Amino acid sequence: MAAHSRGHPAMREREFSPAGTSPYWWIRPCAGPILFLSLLFLFLFLFTAAAASAAAPEEEKFTEELLLRPLPDRKALAHFHFRSSAPPAASVGRHHHLFPKAISQLVKKYHISELELSFTQGRWNYEQWGGFDPMSTNNAKPPGVELWAVFDLPLSEIDATWKNLTHTLSGLFCASINFLESSTAFSAPRWGFKLNEGNLRYGALPREAVCTENLTPWLKLLPCRDKAGIASLLYRPSIYKGYYHSQKLKLRSSQSLGIILDQTLTVVLQPNTVSGEQLHSNHGQLQPNWSMRHLFNRKLSGKCLVSKSSRVFIEVDKGIVDNVNKSGSDLSWSNEFFVLSNSPDKLIKGQNHVEIQSSFLYVYDASNYTEEKPLDVGITWKLPLVWTCTPSPFHASRFLMGSGNERGSIALSFMSTNLHKQISGSPTDCSIKAVIFQVVPWYVKVYYHSLEIFIDGSRKTVSEVVDKIHVIPSEDKLLPGTLEMLLRFPCSMQSGTLTLDFDKGFLHIDEYPPDANQGFDIPSALVSFPEFSSARSYPEIDPVLGSPLLENFQEDSVVKSYTEVLLVPLTTPDFSMPYNVITFTCTVLALYFGSLLNALRRRIGEEERELKKTVVILKKWQLLASILYRKFVDELF
Amino acid sequence: MAIRYWPMAAAAVGFRLVLVLFGGDLHLASRPEVSTPLTSLRRLAEGYWLKQASVSPYSGSMYHGSPLLLSVLGPLTNSRPDGHHAHIYCSLIFVAVDFLAAMLIRATGHKLQMARNRSLKSIDLTKAVNDTVNVSAGDVASLIYLWNPWAIVTCVGSCTSPIENLMVVIMIYGACSRLAPLAAFGYVMATHLSLYPVILIVPVILLLGYGPDAPPPKVFLIKGSSASKSDVSDNDKTTRQRAVQQFSWKPVLHFIFWLFILSCHVLLLSSVILKKVGGLHEMFEKTYGFILTVKDLSPNIGVLWYFFAEVFDFFRNFFLIVFNMNIIFMVLPLAIRLKHRPCFLAFVYTAIVAILKSYPSAGDSALYLGLLGLFVNELAEMQFTFFLFFGYIGVSLLSPVMHNLWIWRGTGNANFYFATGLAYTCLQTVLLVESVSSMIKHDRKLRLLVSS
């Protein structure tokens, strides 16, 4: 059956479409011999097609998955994951059946080997929603737009290609990604963001607002758009009502893999249930009960027909698992703490890299549900439960110090979560590595020599803590400043702070945005902990299951967290009076020039002689006038 | 008038030392009046840090000074004793530099005084002129320089303008005492540090060629003609002819030779320092280019920053040319009119530079006000001195207030601060024009005295 369903996609679609939503229509009893014969032919055809495709490279695939997870602060997380993949270009030529053509053209034209574009609204709450799981490492993104790309090109051509790429993406996603074109907006980190050979470019637009106009083009890349399958749950008003909303597009391309396009949408929603407020008879507050209908205002009515697999996962955290285990009951879908509304098709245990059983996944196959019998999976709580998500080793936050519009300092603070004690006991002389990657716009002129480090309140020399530092200082109106730093904190550290002084730049009036007095945003810094991996492993997983979402979770990725965006107010000149300034300044300079030249030119001797002459003439006139006057007076009287 | 010079000078130096050692951090280093992007010691420290990290000190638009300063002052910015403000060693050097500059101004003043007395004697006017005023110009000038609050603030406020001022003073002293190598050293260094002293080549060559300031040649000619009518001894005649000096080429050629040698040296040293971290081309672009194109729009006491922050982009190049040419325009007319007073000419040029330079600071004004003291006898009849004196005080009080209102409190706006900048430029213009015209009047008075 697996072999049959892997037939030629176009053929499959054509053959399946008249029969409705179920892919199993052809095992129904047949009506007549003609139909039976044609079926036999079809069987043969599919079989040969399958054999051919087994010999040739894989065909294009599409999978859709949704993961739902209750969060400790009475919210729910929904993570949509869609993967489209295309085999290496040579085998299919320029035509695609499922894979979006716009993306494959983009990859081919700009020789992209990796690209990630995320649109985010709101900030991931690392303390409540976790900082150590694949969700926070891969899908917690800084507010606004973040774009990075690795190019498979000679270094000299990368900047020009990046500029073209930003314009293309800007058109593709109806966003101002083209602002990343200017050289003041992007940087080329070497190891602080991701290890590379200088072919990575990174840019962020922290103030970009994200809305449906960005989601619609993103949905267009899916073969079923939002008309069928899991994407049909994306009811706009309920998604944009959430606390956090991150829409991501990740591309990987290579000669052997072909192109893999991962589209994810991560939302944190507040379930709108009336029963959420109910108090349990014993003690404490029950978590809110929710189901898909509550979260999205929709139910899932079957899968997108062309998708290879279509699954819904409900994940319960390590915290819940521990609580349930402690109470002695087993983690079936209906236990003494909570009940899932449908019985799952499968149950998967997950482990994190320290071999602690971490989470449980209840799997539902969307293809088992139809329009008549839609899936509306949800969770109903029976007993109050309090748990916490595993945090990252340090909570990183960033803030500004100082007042006034002349100078200030950026401070990065690290608060220990004592995670290392849970993991590795507490050896006395261990240390934790942290990598900081920060891009600052040129008008924040950072004095890198002023770096000061305080650990638990006492000042340390830079060499004690900083293992490696790489700085690309900012150039006025040309380059942003990039700071990459590898730090080594002692395990016993409870709080650490780094400060950097900066001067605020003064801009030309044309360079201010329309709302200049609102201030300017400094993009989030990225803090990663290279010794900690957030990868999950699923030892019981069936390799045939082939879930890209779980594959992503299994990938080895370091724990990282983004800090807050900083808002720096800059002084503004008076925008209304360029003419006055020009005229005043020119008047003063003319005054200088004219009066100095006049002082040099004057011949005082000549002037005095002239003056004497005029005095003589004046005296003559006066004499004449007085004589006339006297005569006039004399004649009167 | 008896001025007790040494106690006053010692008190000024002591005052600076007290401010440096016990003043704590006065936050003068980030005042726009004190440090400009070119002279800020904080930026120098950043440049030195970048160089230590084997990045070009000019990468990043932080440092715009000379590589020589970087290697001399850079290591001092690194060490940071607790309890004192950040750049205490550099500040101590600046105190010494200021003292040296004051001493050289004093020596220049004595040289000028001697030349003046000699020339007055040769036209028999010693009595007539000296009856009115005769103050030791060197002492006055040096004390003005030492006690000028702006010079003190500049010296204490960690910026490199004291060194730039010292180089200009060395050049004038060297030229006055006809030491061609010293004059060439001062000239090369001053030009290397801040570009604008390049126009001082005119007074330096005049000084080396003709000697220090003297009354106009016409006076000597009148005196000579009137003396030749009456009977005078041959001895007397020769002294008068010596007073009207011919242009002597020897020291000038000497100067040009040294100029060439020293510029080569400076360039060589710079390229050695910048060997692995960028080259001379980048240095010129980031120092001279930065000065001429007014790239940094942060407020200072001049007017150009606001002008270029507001001016329409397509006029920018035009106005850059106009403002830079404005400095050069005045060189020739002044040189023609004041060629017999090269030292005064040097003062006028430094004042013009202080008015029109792209990043002016209080240090530039401190220099020309100090030099103004050298001509205390000649400019005794200057007008508007009361107005100017209180104008300077008023501006230097109002300007920080306006800056505070605008930048720190957010209650004022840029126009108020710009207005003090305009007023300051006007005051400087009045001072300049008045001093030039009263010098011309003084020369005329001498001629009248001689011919009468």
Tab-separated table of N, CA, C and O in Angstrom, chain A residues 110-183:
chain	number	residue	atom	x	y	z
A	110	TYR	N	19.576	32.322	-6.874
A	110	TYR	CA	20.514	32.955	-5.946
A	110	TYR	C	21.467	31.953	-5.300
A	110	TYR	O	22.201	32.315	-4.386
A	111	HIS	N	21.444	30.728	-5.759
A	111	HIS	CA	22.368	29.706	-5.244
A	111	HIS	C	22.359	29.656	-3.725
A	111	HIS	O	23.382	29.799	-3.071
A	112	ILE	N	21.162	29.466	-3.195
A	112	ILE	CA	21.009	29.454	-1.748
A	112	ILE	C	21.231	28.038	-1.250
A	112	ILE	O	20.651	27.087	-1.782
A	113	SER	N	22.062	27.876	-0.259
A	113	SER	CA	22.140	26.539	0.325
A	113	SER	C	21.323	26.454	1.609
A	113	SER	O	20.911	25.381	2.009
A	114	GLU	N	21.131	27.597	2.281
A	114	GLU	CA	20.241	27.586	3.433
A	114	GLU	C	19.620	28.961	3.572
A	114	GLU	O	20.276	29.965	3.292
A	115	LEU	N	18.399	29.003	4.011
A	115	LEU	CA	17.742	30.295	4.187
A	115	LEU	C	16.685	30.149	5.261
A	115	LEU	O	16.011	29.132	5.347
A	116	GLU	N	16.585	31.156	6.084
A	116	GLU	CA	15.501	31.139	7.055
A	116	GLU	C	14.920	32.537	7.162
A	116	GLU	O	15.648	33.516	7.327
A	117	LEU	N	13.629	32.596	7.037
A	117	LEU	CA	12.936	33.880	7.110
A	117	LEU	C	11.830	33.735	8.139
A	117	LEU	O	11.036	32.812	8.064
A	118	SER	N	11.810	34.613	9.119
A	118	SER	CA	10.745	34.494	10.111
A	118	SER	C	10.066	35.836	10.318
A	118	SER	O	10.712	36.893	10.292
A	119	PHE	N	8.774	35.764	10.481
A	119	PHE	CA	7.967	36.952	10.813
A	119	PHE	C	7.403	36.693	12.201
A	119	PHE	O	6.703	35.699	12.395
A	120	THR	N	7.666	37.568	13.125
A	120	THR	CA	7.245	37.287	14.490
A	120	THR	C	6.573	38.500	15.078
A	120	THR	O	7.007	39.633	14.861
A	121	GLN	N	5.532	38.220	15.833
A	121	GLN	CA	4.874	39.277	16.589
A	121	GLN	C	4.825	38.805	18.042
A	121	GLN	O	4.455	37.665	18.303
A	122	GLY	N	5.223	39.630	18.947
A	122	GLY	CA	5.252	39.207	20.354
A	122	GLY	C	6.598	38.584	20.678
A	122	GLY	O	7.455	38.420	19.815
A	123	ARG	N	6.803	38.290	21.941
A	123	ARG	CA	8.090	37.774	22.364
A	123	ARG	C	7.899	36.438	23.067
A	123	ARG	O	6.990	36.284	23.880
A	124	TRP	N	8.734	35.480	22.753
A	124	TRP	CA	8.687	34.171	23.382
A	124	TRP	C	9.025	34.324	24.860
A	124	TRP	O	10.037	34.932	25.198
A	125	ASN	N	8.190	33.771	25.706
A	125	ASN	CA	8.423	33.891	27.145
A	125	ASN	C	9.266	32.708	27.610
A	125	ASN	O	8.758	31.624	27.865
A	126	TYR	N	10.595	32.961	27.694
A	126	TYR	CA	11.506	31.847	27.966
A	126	TYR	C	11.304	31.260	29.357
A	126	TYR	O	11.605	30.110	29.593
A	127	GLU	N	10.810	32.054	30.277
A	127	GLU	CA	10.672	31.552	31.636
A	127	GLU	C	9.459	30.639	31.757
A	127	GLU	O	9.511	29.612	32.430
A	128	GLN	N	8.356	30.998	31.109
A	128	GLN	CA	7.133	30.222	31.244
A	128	GLN	C	7.036	29.118	30.210
A	128	GLN	O	6.560	28.023	30.495
A	129	TRP	N	7.452	29.410	28.986
A	129	TRP	CA	7.176	28.492	27.887
A	129	TRP	C	8.362	27.598	27.580
A	129	TRP	O	8.342	26.837	26.627
A	130	GLY	N	9.445	27.747	28.364
A	130	GLY	CA	10.570	26.847	28.188
A	130	GLY	C	11.682	27.455	27.371
A	130	GLY	O	11.449	28.284	26.498
A	131	GLY	N	12.909	27.063	27.706
A	131	GLY	CA	14.060	27.562	26.980
A	131	GLY	C	15.015	26.451	26.603
A	131	GLY	O	16.121	26.705	26.149
A	132	PHE	N	14.627	25.241	26.824
A	132	PHE	CA	15.569	24.144	26.625
A	132	PHE	C	15.026	23.116	25.650
A	132	PHE	O	15.603	22.084	25.456
A	133	ASP	N	13.891	23.335	25.057
A	133	ASP	CA	13.355	22.315	24.162
A	133	ASP	C	13.498	22.779	22.721
A	133	ASP	O	13.761	23.948	22.453
A	134	PRO	N	13.330	21.863	21.784
A	134	PRO	CA	13.501	22.226	20.378
A	134	PRO	C	12.568	23.339	19.952
A	134	PRO	O	12.884	24.105	19.051
A	135	MET	N	11.432	23.438	20.607
A	135	MET	CA	10.472	24.470	20.228
A	135	MET	C	11.072	25.865	20.458
A	135	MET	O	11.024	26.721	19.588
A	136	SER	N	11.643	26.057	21.631
A	136	SER	CA	12.184	27.392	21.912
A	136	SER	C	13.468	27.648	21.131
A	136	SER	O	13.757	28.770	20.741
A	137	THR	N	14.251	26.607	20.900
A	137	THR	CA	15.511	26.833	20.185
A	137	THR	C	15.277	27.128	18.714
A	137	THR	O	15.963	27.958	18.140
A	138	ASN	N	14.325	26.424	18.118
A	138	ASN	CA	14.161	26.584	16.676
A	138	ASN	C	13.065	27.559	16.308
A	138	ASN	O	13.108	28.162	15.249
A	139	ASN	N	12.083	27.696	17.167
A	139	ASN	CA	10.918	28.456	16.738
A	139	ASN	C	10.657	29.720	17.535
A	139	ASN	O	9.748	30.456	17.220
A	140	ALA	N	11.442	29.945	18.564
A	140	ALA	CA	11.346	31.238	19.229
A	140	ALA	C	12.233	32.196	18.461
A	140	ALA	O	13.423	31.974	18.334
A	141	LYS	N	11.628	33.230	17.916
A	141	LYS	CA	12.359	34.146	17.039
A	141	LYS	C	12.226	35.565	17.558
A	141	LYS	O	11.308	35.864	18.314
A	142	PRO	N	13.147	36.432	17.170
A	142	PRO	CA	13.025	37.821	17.643
A	142	PRO	C	11.857	38.522	16.991
A	142	PRO	O	11.462	38.150	15.889
A	143	PRO	N	11.282	39.509	17.637
A	143	PRO	CA	10.149	40.233	17.058
A	143	PRO	C	10.516	40.866	15.716
A	143	PRO	O	11.662	41.268	15.515
A	144	GLY	N	9.543	40.945	14.847
A	144	GLY	CA	9.779	41.536	13.535
A	144	GLY	C	10.240	40.478	12.559
A	144	GLY	O	9.905	39.317	12.680
A	145	VAL	N	11.028	40.915	11.608
A	145	VAL	CA	11.504	39.995	10.577
A	145	VAL	C	12.954	39.641	10.849
A	145	VAL	O	13.751	40.502	11.206
A	146	GLU	N	13.262	38.376	10.735
A	146	GLU	CA	14.666	37.968	10.772
A	146	GLU	C	14.934	37.146	9.530
A	146	GLU	O	14.149	36.265	9.182
A	147	LEU	N	16.011	37.440	8.862
A	147	LEU	CA	16.359	36.708	7.645
A	147	LEU	C	17.832	36.365	7.682
A	147	LEU	O	18.665	37.220	7.966
A	148	TRP	N	18.140	35.137	7.453
A	148	TRP	CA	19.545	34.794	7.209
A	148	TRP	C	19.631	33.805	6.084
A	148	TRP	O	18.699	33.042	5.845
A	149	ALA	N	20.725	33.840	5.383
A	149	ALA	CA	20.880	32.958	4.242
A	149	ALA	C	22.340	32.588	4.086
A	149	ALA	O	23.228	33.395	4.348
A	150	VAL	N	22.568	31.356	3.670
A	150	VAL	CA	23.919	30.901	3.331
A	150	VAL	C	23.928	30.678	1.832
A	150	VAL	O	23.049	30.019	1.296
A	151	PHE	N	24.914	31.266	1.192
A	151	PHE	CA	24.962	31.199	-0.264
A	151	PHE	C	26.068	30.260	-0.710
A	151	PHE	O	27.120	30.173	-0.072
A	152	ASP	N	25.811	29.628	-1.821
A	152	ASP	CA	26.811	28.757	-2.405
A	152	ASP	C	27.445	29.518	-3.575
A	152	ASP	O	27.235	29.178	-4.733
A	153	LEU	N	28.168	30.574	-3.223
A	153	LEU	CA	28.678	31.490	-4.241
A	153	LEU	C	30.064	31.975	-3.834
A	153	LEU	O	30.417	31.902	-2.662
A	154	PRO	N	30.845	32.484	-4.796
A	154	PRO	CA	32.112	33.125	-4.392
A	154	PRO	C	31.827	34.322	-3.482
A	154	PRO	O	30.808	34.999	-3.640
A	155	LEU	N	32.723	34.601	-2.536
A	155	LEU	CA	32.464	35.614	-1.511
A	155	LEU	C	32.171	36.986	-2.101
A	155	LEU	O	31.391	37.753	-1.552
A	156	SER	N	32.797	37.279	-3.252
A	156	SER	CA	32.642	38.635	-3.796
A	156	SER	C	31.220	38.869	-4.319
A	156	SER	O	30.777	40.007	-4.413
A	157	GLU	N	30.502	37.801	-4.666
A	157	GLU	CA	29.183	38.007	-5.265
A	157	GLU	C	28.058	37.972	-4.233
A	157	GLU	O	26.898	38.209	-4.573
A	158	ILE	N	28.417	37.650	-2.987
A	158	ILE	CA	27.353	37.370	-2.021
A	158	ILE	C	26.539	38.617	-1.688
A	158	ILE	O	25.311	38.580	-1.659
A	159	ASP	N	27.229	39.735	-1.483
A	159	ASP	CA	26.492	40.932	-1.069
A	159	ASP	C	25.473	41.353	-2.129
A	159	ASP	O	24.341	41.702	-1.812
A	160	ALA	N	25.902	41.310	-3.376
A	160	ALA	CA	24.983	41.698	-4.454
A	160	ALA	C	23.811	40.725	-4.512
A	160	ALA	O	22.652	41.144	-4.692
A	161	THR	N	24.090	39.440	-4.340
A	161	THR	CA	23.018	38.443	-4.389
A	161	THR	C	22.046	38.632	-3.230
A	161	THR	O	20.839	38.508	-3.389
A	162	TRP	N	22.592	38.951	-2.074
A	162	TRP	CA	21.745	39.201	-0.897
A	162	TRP	C	20.760	40.322	-1.177
A	162	TRP	O	19.579	40.245	-0.845
A	163	LYS	N	21.257	41.370	-1.833
A	163	LYS	CA	20.381	42.503	-2.128
A	163	LYS	C	19.237	42.076	-3.033
A	163	LYS	O	18.072	42.420	-2.811
A	164	ASN	N	19.575	41.305	-4.057
A	164	ASN	CA	18.518	40.822	-4.947
A	164	ASN	C	17.552	39.924	-4.203
A	164	ASN	O	16.341	40.002	-4.406
A	165	LEU	N	18.107	39.085	-3.344
A	165	LEU	CA	17.263	38.151	-2.594
A	165	LEU	C	16.260	38.898	-1.717
A	165	LEU	O	15.077	38.550	-1.674
A	166	THR	N	16.734	39.958	-1.047
A	166	THR	CA	15.818	40.697	-0.172
A	166	THR	C	14.675	41.290	-0.979
A	166	THR	O	13.533	41.278	-0.536
A	167	HIS	N	14.979	41.769	-2.168
A	167	HIS	CA	13.905	42.347	-2.986
A	167	HIS	C	12.918	41.277	-3.422
A	167	HIS	O	11.713	41.504	-3.416
A	168	THR	N	13.461	40.112	-3.793
A	168	THR	CA	12.571	39.041	-4.227
A	168	THR	C	11.655	38.610	-3.088
A	168	THR	O	10.439	38.487	-3.265
A	169	LEU	N	12.238	38.405	-1.914
A	169	LEU	CA	11.441	37.969	-0.772
A	169	LEU	C	10.433	39.031	-0.388
A	169	LEU	O	9.311	38.733	0.009
A	170	SER	N	10.845	40.276	-0.520
A	170	SER	CA	9.956	41.377	-0.205
A	170	SER	C	8.713	41.317	-1.064
A	170	SER	O	7.586	41.472	-0.585
A	171	GLY	N	8.912	41.051	-2.351
A	171	GLY	CA	7.774	40.936	-3.243
A	171	GLY	C	6.954	39.695	-2.945
A	171	GLY	O	5.730	39.712	-2.980
A	172	LEU	N	7.656	38.624	-2.602
A	172	LEU	CA	6.986	37.345	-2.383
A	172	LEU	C	6.116	37.368	-1.132
A	172	LEU	O	5.069	36.737	-1.088
A	173	PHE	N	6.549	38.090	-0.112
A	173	PHE	CA	5.845	38.019	1.171
A	173	PHE	C	5.184	39.334	1.580
A	173	PHE	O	4.788	39.486	2.732
A	174	CYS	N	5.101	40.282	0.687
A	174	CYS	CA	4.428	41.548	0.987
A	174	CYS	C	4.975	42.172	2.271
A	174	CYS	O	4.209	42.558	3.161
A	175	ALA	N	6.273	42.216	2.420
A	175	ALA	CA	6.852	42.797	3.627
A	175	ALA	C	7.995	43.710	3.206
A	175	ALA	O	8.463	43.654	2.080
A	176	SER	N	8.452	44.566	4.126
A	176	SER	CA	9.545	45.477	3.758
A	176	SER	C	10.903	44.829	3.985
A	176	SER	O	11.780	45.443	4.567
A	177	ILE	N	11.038	43.600	3.522
A	177	ILE	CA	12.338	42.923	3.665
A	177	ILE	C	13.385	43.651	2.838
A	177	ILE	O	14.573	43.559	3.118
A	178	ASN	N	12.941	44.411	1.844
A	178	ASN	CA	13.923	45.123	1.019
A	178	ASN	C	14.712	46.163	1.816
A	178	ASN	O	15.746	46.617	1.367
A	179	PHE	N	14.242	46.527	3.020
A	179	PHE	CA	15.049	47.432	3.852
A	179	PHE	C	16.339	46.762	4.289
A	179	PHE	O	17.274	47.433	4.720
A	180	LEU	N	16.381	45.432	4.190
A	180	LEU	CA	17.616	44.741	4.555
A	180	LEU	C	18.655	44.834	3.443
A	180	LEU	O	19.760	44.344	3.575
A	181	GLU	N	18.259	45.453	2.352
A	181	GLU	CA	19.190	45.562	1.233
A	181	GLU	C	20.370	46.457	1.571
A	181	GLU	O	21.505	46.177	1.216
A	182	SER	N	20.091	47.547	2.264
A	182	SER	CA	21.144	48.519	2.539
A	182	SER	C	22.237	47.898	3.402
A	182	SER	O	21.968	47.099	4.298
A	183	SER	N	23.466	48.272	3.117
A	183	SER	CA	24.588	47.638	3.820
A	183	SER	C	24.591	47.975	5.305
A	183	SER	O	25.285	47.329	6.089
